[in-house]
Amino acid sequence: MSPRPRIAVTTSARSGWRIFPLVALNVWLAGGRAVRWGTGRAAELDTVDGLVIGGGDDISPALYGGEIRAEVRLDPARDALERRLAEEALERGLPVLGICRGAQMLNVALGGTLHADAYAAFPGSRRYRTILPRRRVRACRGTLLAGIAGREEMLVNALHTQAVDRLGRGLRVAAEDAGGMIQAIERPGPPFALGVQWHPEHLFYQAAQRRIFAALVRAAAGRAVAAPA
């Protein structure tokens, strides 16, 4: 029996104890094994087959040339760690899944920018303050996400305050909400790189959300098999 692919999961020092078990459960159900990374922990990509950049605090606008807002919580050490990991993973061809903040970091790592105040930029997008699924999104036709989750409307959660603005190199929009706010981004060709603004780890009872983790683990398993001994 082949070993389960090892998937690194970056987390917040503040809330990682609560979020990591959920992500790890989804990775396990998909056939992988999750290891928790964060500031102050070992984080070497040579030891894993895939990467999940998790959710949490806002990304500092200093990383993409934006204006810092006094009311947001920032974690510069985590920003530096995740940007390095995202850039190195993409260079190495390591499969990457970005969740909420992680989707934004994926975009920033490829030279993209963010709306620091997503709801000021998109007044037609309703803001929700619950982890319960309330936002309606649909994968764009012909995208990797559509192939994974289907083209049916998905009811997802949305806790983010930032959103993707200018796309990073090689990325395309994979989903939007009714107000035009980008809700998912992806790289069209291999290696696997997908970012979603919602938290699929909380929606493991939805088959479409489990398939997102399954796609990551499949890509990681393929890379692990192809890697030299």
PDB file of C-alpha atoms in Angstrom:
ATOM      1  CA  MET A   1       0.000   0.000   0.000  1.00  0.00           C
ATOM      2  CA  SER A   2       1.394   3.423  -0.927  1.00  0.00           C
ATOM      3  CA  PRO A   3       1.996   5.811   1.974  1.00  0.00           C
ATOM      4  CA  ARG A   4      -0.353   8.735   2.347  1.00  0.00           C
ATOM      5  CA  PRO A   5       1.007  11.935   0.784  1.00  0.00           C
ATOM      6  CA  ARG A   6       2.214  14.402   3.400  1.00  0.00           C
ATOM      7  CA  ILE A   7       0.425  17.745   3.190  1.00  0.00           C
ATOM      8  CA  ALA A   8       1.806  20.743   5.073  1.00  0.00           C
ATOM      9  CA  VAL A   9      -0.879  23.054   6.494  1.00  0.00           C
ATOM     10  CA  THR A  10       0.056  26.571   7.585  1.00  0.00           C
ATOM     11  CA  THR A  11      -1.992  27.986  10.434  1.00  0.00           C
ATOM     12  CA  SER A  12      -2.323  31.041  12.624  1.00  0.00           C
ATOM     13  CA  ALA A  13      -0.544  30.945  15.987  1.00  0.00           C
ATOM     14  CA  ARG A  14      -3.761  32.336  17.464  1.00  0.00           C
ATOM     15  CA  SER A  15      -6.405  30.025  15.989  1.00  0.00           C
ATOM     16  CA  GLY A  16      -4.435  27.145  14.490  1.00  0.00           C
ATOM     17  CA  TRP A  17      -5.261  24.818  17.381  1.00  0.00           C
ATOM     18  CA  ARG A  18      -8.912  25.081  16.338  1.00  0.00           C
ATOM     19  CA  ILE A  19      -8.567  25.103  12.540  1.00  0.00           C
ATOM     20  CA  PHE A  20      -5.826  22.545  11.946  1.00  0.00           C
ATOM     21  CA  PRO A  21      -7.828  19.493  13.145  1.00  0.00           C
ATOM     22  CA  LEU A  22     -10.593  20.313  10.641  1.00  0.00           C
ATOM     23  CA  VAL A  23      -8.176  20.671   7.738  1.00  0.00           C
ATOM     24  CA  ALA A  24      -6.346  17.526   8.834  1.00  0.00           C
ATOM     25  CA  LEU A  25      -9.640  15.608   8.879  1.00  0.00           C
ATOM     26  CA  ASN A  26     -10.416  16.693   5.312  1.00  0.00           C
ATOM     27  CA  VAL A  27      -6.931  15.789   4.142  1.00  0.00           C
ATOM     28  CA  TRP A  28      -7.212  12.373   5.820  1.00  0.00           C
ATOM     29  CA  LEU A  29     -10.617  11.687   4.253  1.00  0.00           C
ATOM     30  CA  ALA A  30      -9.020  12.515   0.886  1.00  0.00           C
ATOM     31  CA  GLY A  31      -6.205  10.003   1.459  1.00  0.00           C
ATOM     32  CA  GLY A  32      -3.445  12.279   2.739  1.00  0.00           C
ATOM     33  CA  ARG A  33      -1.787  13.073   6.060  1.00  0.00           C
ATOM     34  CA  ALA A  34      -1.546  16.644   7.312  1.00  0.00           C
ATOM     35  CA  VAL A  35       1.310  18.205   9.273  1.00  0.00           C
ATOM     36  CA  ARG A  36       0.921  21.571  10.971  1.00  0.00           C
ATOM     37  CA  TRP A  37       3.303  24.401  10.096  1.00  0.00           C
ATOM     38  CA  GLY A  38       3.499  27.952  11.388  1.00  0.00           C
ATOM     39  CA  THR A  39       5.879  30.538  12.722  1.00  0.00           C
ATOM     40  CA  GLY A  40       8.357  28.964  15.114  1.00  0.00           C
ATOM     41  CA  ARG A  41       7.914  25.490  13.595  1.00  0.00           C
ATOM     42  CA  ALA A  42      10.062  23.624  11.094  1.00  0.00           C
ATOM     43  CA  ALA A  43       8.795  24.288   7.559  1.00  0.00           C
ATOM     44  CA  GLU A  44      10.852  22.590   4.864  1.00  0.00           C
ATOM     45  CA  LEU A  45       9.149  21.747   1.589  1.00  0.00           C
ATOM     46  CA  ASP A  46      11.539  18.844   0.957  1.00  0.00           C
ATOM     47  CA  THR A  47       9.621  16.903   3.618  1.00  0.00           C
ATOM     48  CA  VAL A  48       6.117  17.176   2.103  1.00  0.00           C
ATOM     49  CA  ASP A  49       4.222  16.425  -1.114  1.00  0.00           C
ATOM     50  CA  GLY A  50       1.725  19.296  -1.038  1.00  0.00           C
ATOM     51  CA  LEU A  51       0.882  22.554   0.735  1.00  0.00           C
ATOM     52  CA  VAL A  52      -2.264  24.112   2.177  1.00  0.00           C
ATOM     53  CA  ILE A  53      -1.972  27.800   3.041  1.00  0.00           C
ATOM     54  CA  GLY A  54      -4.674  28.271   5.642  1.00  0.00           C
ATOM     55  CA  GLY A  55      -6.949  31.094   6.711  1.00  0.00           C
ATOM     56  CA  GLY A  56      -6.528  33.718   9.401  1.00  0.00           C
ATOM     57  CA  ASP A  57      -5.518  37.355   9.776  1.00  0.00           C
ATOM     58  CA  ASP A  58      -5.332  39.855   6.928  1.00  0.00           C
ATOM     59  CA  ILE A  59      -2.216  39.998   4.756  1.00  0.00           C
ATOM     60  CA  SER A  60      -0.198  43.171   5.243  1.00  0.00           C
ATOM     61  CA  PRO A  61      -0.722  45.611   2.364  1.00  0.00           C
ATOM     62  CA  ALA A  62       3.033  46.223   2.498  1.00  0.00           C
ATOM     63  CA  LEU A  63       3.413  42.971   0.541  1.00  0.00           C
ATOM     64  CA  TYR A  64       1.481  44.263  -2.461  1.00  0.00           C
ATOM     65  CA  GLY A  65       1.815  48.039  -2.287  1.00  0.00           C
ATOM     66  CA  GLY A  66      -1.514  48.761  -0.610  1.00  0.00           C
ATOM     67  CA  GLU A  67      -2.456  51.052   2.264  1.00  0.00           C
ATOM     68  CA  ILE A  68      -2.396  49.707   5.810  1.00  0.00           C
ATOM     69  CA  ARG A  69      -5.718  49.989   7.675  1.00  0.00           C
ATOM     70  CA  ALA A  70      -5.420  50.650  11.405  1.00  0.00           C
ATOM     71  CA  GLU A  71      -8.362  48.443  12.382  1.00  0.00           C
ATOM     72  CA  VAL A  72      -7.091  45.138  10.941  1.00  0.00           C
ATOM     73  CA  ARG A  73      -5.023  42.466  12.686  1.00  0.00           C
ATOM     74  CA  LEU A  74      -1.729  41.623  10.965  1.00  0.00           C
ATOM     75  CA  ASP A  75       0.931  38.947  11.501  1.00  0.00           C
ATOM     76  CA  PRO A  76       4.144  39.982   9.693  1.00  0.00           C
ATOM     77  CA  ALA A  77       6.029  36.828  10.701  1.00  0.00           C
ATOM     78  CA  ARG A  78       3.322  34.614   9.223  1.00  0.00           C
ATOM     79  CA  ASP A  79       3.186  36.794   6.099  1.00  0.00           C
ATOM     80  CA  ALA A  80       6.915  36.271   5.545  1.00  0.00           C
ATOM     81  CA  LEU A  81       6.748  32.509   6.142  1.00  0.00           C
ATOM     82  CA  GLU A  82       3.758  31.880   3.881  1.00  0.00           C
ATOM     83  CA  ARG A  83       5.025  34.089   1.083  1.00  0.00           C
ATOM     84  CA  ARG A  84       8.312  32.173   1.077  1.00  0.00           C
ATOM     85  CA  LEU A  85       6.523  28.827   1.125  1.00  0.00           C
ATOM     86  CA  ALA A  86       4.103  29.850  -1.639  1.00  0.00           C
ATOM     87  CA  GLU A  87       6.880  31.121  -3.887  1.00  0.00           C
ATOM     88  CA  GLU A  88       9.084  28.058  -3.311  1.00  0.00           C
ATOM     89  CA  ALA A  89       6.213  25.607  -3.724  1.00  0.00           C
ATOM     90  CA  LEU A  90       5.190  27.181  -7.022  1.00  0.00           C
ATOM     91  CA  GLU A  91       8.786  27.154  -8.251  1.00  0.00           C
ATOM     92  CA  ARG A  92       9.167  23.479  -7.332  1.00  0.00           C
ATOM     93  CA  GLY A  93       5.851  22.426  -8.840  1.00  0.00           C
ATOM     94  CA  LEU A  94       4.425  21.431  -5.475  1.00  0.00           C
ATOM     95  CA  PRO A  95       0.595  21.288  -5.395  1.00  0.00           C
ATOM     96  CA  VAL A  96      -0.867  24.232  -3.465  1.00  0.00           C
ATOM     97  CA  LEU A  97      -4.334  24.891  -2.060  1.00  0.00           C
ATOM     98  CA  GLY A  98      -5.016  28.339  -0.610  1.00  0.00           C
ATOM     99  CA  ILE A  99      -7.909  28.765   1.815  1.00  0.00           C
ATOM    100  CA  CYS A 100      -9.318  32.279   2.350  1.00  0.00           C
ATOM    101  CA  ARG A 101      -6.184  34.210   3.391  1.00  0.00           C
ATOM    102  CA  GLY A 102      -4.240  31.449   1.617  1.00  0.00           C
ATOM    103  CA  ALA A 103      -5.948  32.234  -1.690  1.00  0.00           C
ATOM    104  CA  GLN A 104      -4.922  35.850  -1.288  1.00  0.00           C
ATOM    105  CA  MET A 105      -1.341  34.850  -0.435  1.00  0.00           C
ATOM    106  CA  LEU A 106      -1.200  32.667  -3.539  1.00  0.00           C
ATOM    107  CA  ASN A 107      -2.167  35.719  -5.589  1.00  0.00           C
ATOM    108  CA  VAL A 108       0.333  38.006  -3.843  1.00  0.00           C
ATOM    109  CA  ALA A 109       3.153  35.458  -4.212  1.00  0.00           C
ATOM    110  CA  LEU A 110       2.634  35.619  -7.977  1.00  0.00           C
ATOM    111  CA  GLY A 111       2.755  39.421  -8.061  1.00  0.00           C
ATOM    112  CA  GLY A 112      -0.960  40.126  -7.725  1.00  0.00           C
ATOM    113  CA  THR A 113      -2.673  42.687  -5.497  1.00  0.00           C
ATOM    114  CA  LEU A 114      -5.610  42.737  -3.093  1.00  0.00           C
ATOM    115  CA  HIS A 115      -8.517  44.951  -2.192  1.00  0.00           C
ATOM    116  CA  ALA A 116      -7.750  45.771   1.451  1.00  0.00           C
ATOM    117  CA  ASP A 117     -11.450  46.489   2.041  1.00  0.00           C
ATOM    118  CA  ALA A 118     -13.313  43.978  -0.117  1.00  0.00           C
ATOM    119  CA  TYR A 119     -16.797  45.257   0.652  1.00  0.00           C
ATOM    120  CA  ALA A 120     -15.986  48.866  -0.101  1.00  0.00           C
ATOM    121  CA  ALA A 121     -14.688  47.712  -3.490  1.00  0.00           C
ATOM    122  CA  PHE A 122     -17.733  45.474  -4.099  1.00  0.00           C
ATOM    123  CA  PRO A 123     -20.827  47.058  -2.512  1.00  0.00           C
ATOM    124  CA  GLY A 124     -23.006  44.527  -4.338  1.00  0.00           C
ATOM    125  CA  SER A 125     -21.439  41.651  -2.371  1.00  0.00           C
ATOM    126  CA  ARG A 126     -23.164  41.101   0.941  1.00  0.00           C
ATOM    127  CA  ARG A 127     -20.910  40.723   3.970  1.00  0.00           C
ATOM    128  CA  TYR A 128     -21.541  37.722   6.219  1.00  0.00           C
ATOM    129  CA  ARG A 129     -20.146  37.314   9.732  1.00  0.00           C
ATOM    130  CA  THR A 130     -20.759  33.614  10.240  1.00  0.00           C
ATOM    131  CA  ILE A 131     -18.959  30.387   9.405  1.00  0.00           C
ATOM    132  CA  LEU A 132     -22.301  28.975   8.268  1.00  0.00           C
ATOM    133  CA  PRO A 133     -22.755  28.673   4.482  1.00  0.00           C
ATOM    134  CA  ARG A 134     -24.548  31.803   3.284  1.00  0.00           C
ATOM    135  CA  ARG A 135     -22.684  33.014   0.187  1.00  0.00           C
ATOM    136  CA  ARG A 136     -23.691  31.694  -3.225  1.00  0.00           C
ATOM    137  CA  VAL A 137     -20.882  31.123  -5.717  1.00  0.00           C
ATOM    138  CA  ARG A 138     -20.544  29.264  -8.983  1.00  0.00           C
ATOM    139  CA  ALA A 139     -17.367  27.986 -10.619  1.00  0.00           C
ATOM    140  CA  CYS A 140     -16.575  29.619 -13.955  1.00  0.00           C
ATOM    141  CA  ARG A 141     -17.093  27.486 -17.051  1.00  0.00           C
ATOM    142  CA  GLY A 142     -14.035  25.563 -18.229  1.00  0.00           C
ATOM    143  CA  THR A 143     -12.043  26.004 -15.031  1.00  0.00           C
ATOM    144  CA  LEU A 144     -10.214  23.465 -12.913  1.00  0.00           C
ATOM    145  CA  LEU A 145     -12.598  24.295 -10.064  1.00  0.00           C
ATOM    146  CA  ALA A 146     -15.613  23.526 -12.267  1.00  0.00           C
ATOM    147  CA  GLY A 147     -14.094  20.145 -13.068  1.00  0.00           C
ATOM    148  CA  ILE A 148     -13.604  19.455  -9.366  1.00  0.00           C
ATOM    149  CA  ALA A 149     -16.727  20.882  -7.756  1.00  0.00           C
ATOM    150  CA  GLY A 150     -19.118  21.068 -10.705  1.00  0.00           C
ATOM    151  CA  ARG A 151     -20.956  24.020 -12.224  1.00  0.00           C
ATOM    152  CA  GLU A 152     -23.892  23.931  -9.829  1.00  0.00           C
ATOM    153  CA  GLU A 153     -24.260  26.884  -7.480  1.00  0.00           C
ATOM    154  CA  MET A 154     -22.425  26.287  -4.204  1.00  0.00           C
ATOM    155  CA  LEU A 155     -23.502  27.638  -0.836  1.00  0.00           C
ATOM    156  CA  VAL A 156     -20.312  28.464   1.047  1.00  0.00           C
ATOM    157  CA  ASN A 157     -19.123  30.438   4.046  1.00  0.00           C
ATOM    158  CA  ALA A 158     -17.191  33.702   3.749  1.00  0.00           C
ATOM    159  CA  LEU A 159     -15.351  35.467   6.570  1.00  0.00           C
ATOM    160  CA  HIS A 160     -12.757  37.386   4.565  1.00  0.00           C
ATOM    161  CA  THR A 161     -12.334  41.169   4.576  1.00  0.00           C
ATOM    162  CA  GLN A 162      -9.773  41.283   1.743  1.00  0.00           C
ATOM    163  CA  ALA A 163     -10.269  40.087  -1.830  1.00  0.00           C
ATOM    164  CA  VAL A 164      -8.224  39.512  -4.962  1.00  0.00           C
ATOM    165  CA  ASP A 165      -7.766  42.620  -7.095  1.00  0.00           C
ATOM    166  CA  ARG A 166      -5.178  42.336  -9.899  1.00  0.00           C
ATOM    167  CA  LEU A 167      -4.435  38.701 -10.699  1.00  0.00           C
ATOM    168  CA  GLY A 168      -0.958  37.300 -10.182  1.00  0.00           C
ATOM    169  CA  ARG A 169       1.122  35.842 -13.018  1.00  0.00           C
ATOM    170  CA  GLY A 170      -0.488  32.865 -14.709  1.00  0.00           C
ATOM    171  CA  LEU A 171      -3.661  32.940 -12.605  1.00  0.00           C
ATOM    172  CA  ARG A 172      -7.272  33.195 -13.715  1.00  0.00           C
ATOM    173  CA  VAL A 173     -10.601  33.719 -12.001  1.00  0.00           C
ATOM    174  CA  ALA A 174     -12.271  30.437 -11.079  1.00  0.00           C
ATOM    175  CA  ALA A 175     -15.379  31.726  -9.278  1.00  0.00           C
ATOM    176  CA  GLU A 176     -17.163  34.976  -8.421  1.00  0.00           C
ATOM    177  CA  ASP A 177     -20.153  35.897  -6.299  1.00  0.00           C
ATOM    178  CA  ALA A 178     -23.206  37.815  -7.480  1.00  0.00           C
ATOM    179  CA  GLY A 179     -21.551  41.138  -6.647  1.00  0.00           C
ATOM    180  CA  GLY A 180     -18.569  40.428  -8.885  1.00  0.00           C
ATOM    181  CA  MET A 181     -16.092  39.753  -6.074  1.00  0.00           C
ATOM    182  CA  ILE A 182     -13.546  37.060  -6.954  1.00  0.00           C
ATOM    183  CA  GLN A 183     -14.158  33.979  -4.808  1.00  0.00           C
ATOM    184  CA  ALA A 184     -11.632  31.553  -6.313  1.00  0.00           C
ATOM    185  CA  ILE A 185      -8.461  31.701  -8.416  1.00  0.00           C
ATOM    186  CA  GLU A 186      -6.413  28.997 -10.089  1.00  0.00           C
ATOM    187  CA  ARG A 187      -3.518  28.229 -12.385  1.00  0.00           C
ATOM    188  CA  PRO A 188      -4.885  26.658 -15.584  1.00  0.00           C
ATOM    189  CA  GLY A 189      -2.172  24.050 -16.114  1.00  0.00           C
ATOM    190  CA  PRO A 190      -0.127  21.828 -13.845  1.00  0.00           C
ATOM    191  CA  PRO A 191       1.152  21.901 -11.219  1.00  0.00           C
ATOM    192  CA  PHE A 192      -2.040  22.165  -9.167  1.00  0.00           C
ATOM    193  CA  ALA A 193      -2.613  25.638  -7.683  1.00  0.00           C
ATOM    194  CA  LEU A 194      -6.082  26.637  -6.473  1.00  0.00           C
ATOM    195  CA  GLY A 195      -7.248  29.273  -4.022  1.00  0.00           C
ATOM    196  CA  VAL A 196     -10.768  29.588  -2.605  1.00  0.00           C
ATOM    197  CA  GLN A 197     -12.012  32.502  -0.489  1.00  0.00           C
ATOM    198  CA  TRP A 198     -14.246  30.291   1.609  1.00  0.00           C
ATOM    199  CA  HIS A 199     -13.416  27.641   4.212  1.00  0.00           C
ATOM    200  CA  PRO A 200     -14.102  24.192   2.694  1.00  0.00           C
ATOM    201  CA  GLU A 201     -12.727  22.498   5.812  1.00  0.00           C
ATOM    202  CA  HIS A 202     -15.925  23.524   7.631  1.00  0.00           C
ATOM    203  CA  LEU A 203     -18.078  22.118   4.815  1.00  0.00           C
ATOM    204  CA  PHE A 204     -16.878  18.499   4.785  1.00  0.00           C
ATOM    205  CA  TYR A 205     -20.528  17.377   4.672  1.00  0.00           C
ATOM    206  CA  GLN A 206     -20.713  18.777   1.119  1.00  0.00           C
ATOM    207  CA  ALA A 207     -19.306  16.411  -1.502  1.00  0.00           C
ATOM    208  CA  ALA A 208     -18.147  19.282  -3.715  1.00  0.00           C
ATOM    209  CA  GLN A 209     -16.012  20.686  -0.886  1.00  0.00           C
ATOM    210  CA  ARG A 210     -14.459  17.300  -0.087  1.00  0.00           C
ATOM    211  CA  ARG A 211     -13.496  17.005  -3.750  1.00  0.00           C
ATOM    212  CA  ILE A 212     -11.342  20.131  -3.426  1.00  0.00           C
ATOM    213  CA  PHE A 213      -9.147  18.380  -0.867  1.00  0.00           C
ATOM    214  CA  ALA A 214      -9.251  15.169  -2.904  1.00  0.00           C
ATOM    215  CA  ALA A 215      -7.898  17.036  -5.948  1.00  0.00           C
ATOM    216  CA  LEU A 216      -4.993  18.393  -3.893  1.00  0.00           C
ATOM    217  CA  VAL A 217      -4.148  14.990  -2.455  1.00  0.00           C
ATOM    218  CA  ARG A 218      -4.325  13.337  -5.898  1.00  0.00           C
ATOM    219  CA  ALA A 219      -1.902  15.913  -7.253  1.00  0.00           C
ATOM    220  CA  ALA A 220       0.392  15.399  -4.262  1.00  0.00           C
ATOM    221  CA  ALA A 221       0.245  11.609  -4.663  1.00  0.00           C
ATOM    222  CA  GLY A 222       1.165  11.893  -8.332  1.00  0.00           C
ATOM    223  CA  ARG A 223       4.108  14.096  -7.499  1.00  0.00           C
ATOM    224  CA  ALA A 224       5.267  11.758  -4.739  1.00  0.00           C
ATOM    225  CA  VAL A 225       5.189   8.781  -7.132  1.00  0.00           C
ATOM    226  CA  ALA A 226       7.047  10.733  -9.799  1.00  0.00           C
ATOM    227  CA  ALA A 227       9.717  12.069  -7.444  1.00  0.00           C
ATOM    228  CA  PRO A 228      13.102  10.277  -7.502  1.00  0.00           C
ATOM    229  CA  ALA A 229      13.895   7.989  -4.595  1.00  0.00           C
TER     230      ALA A 229
END
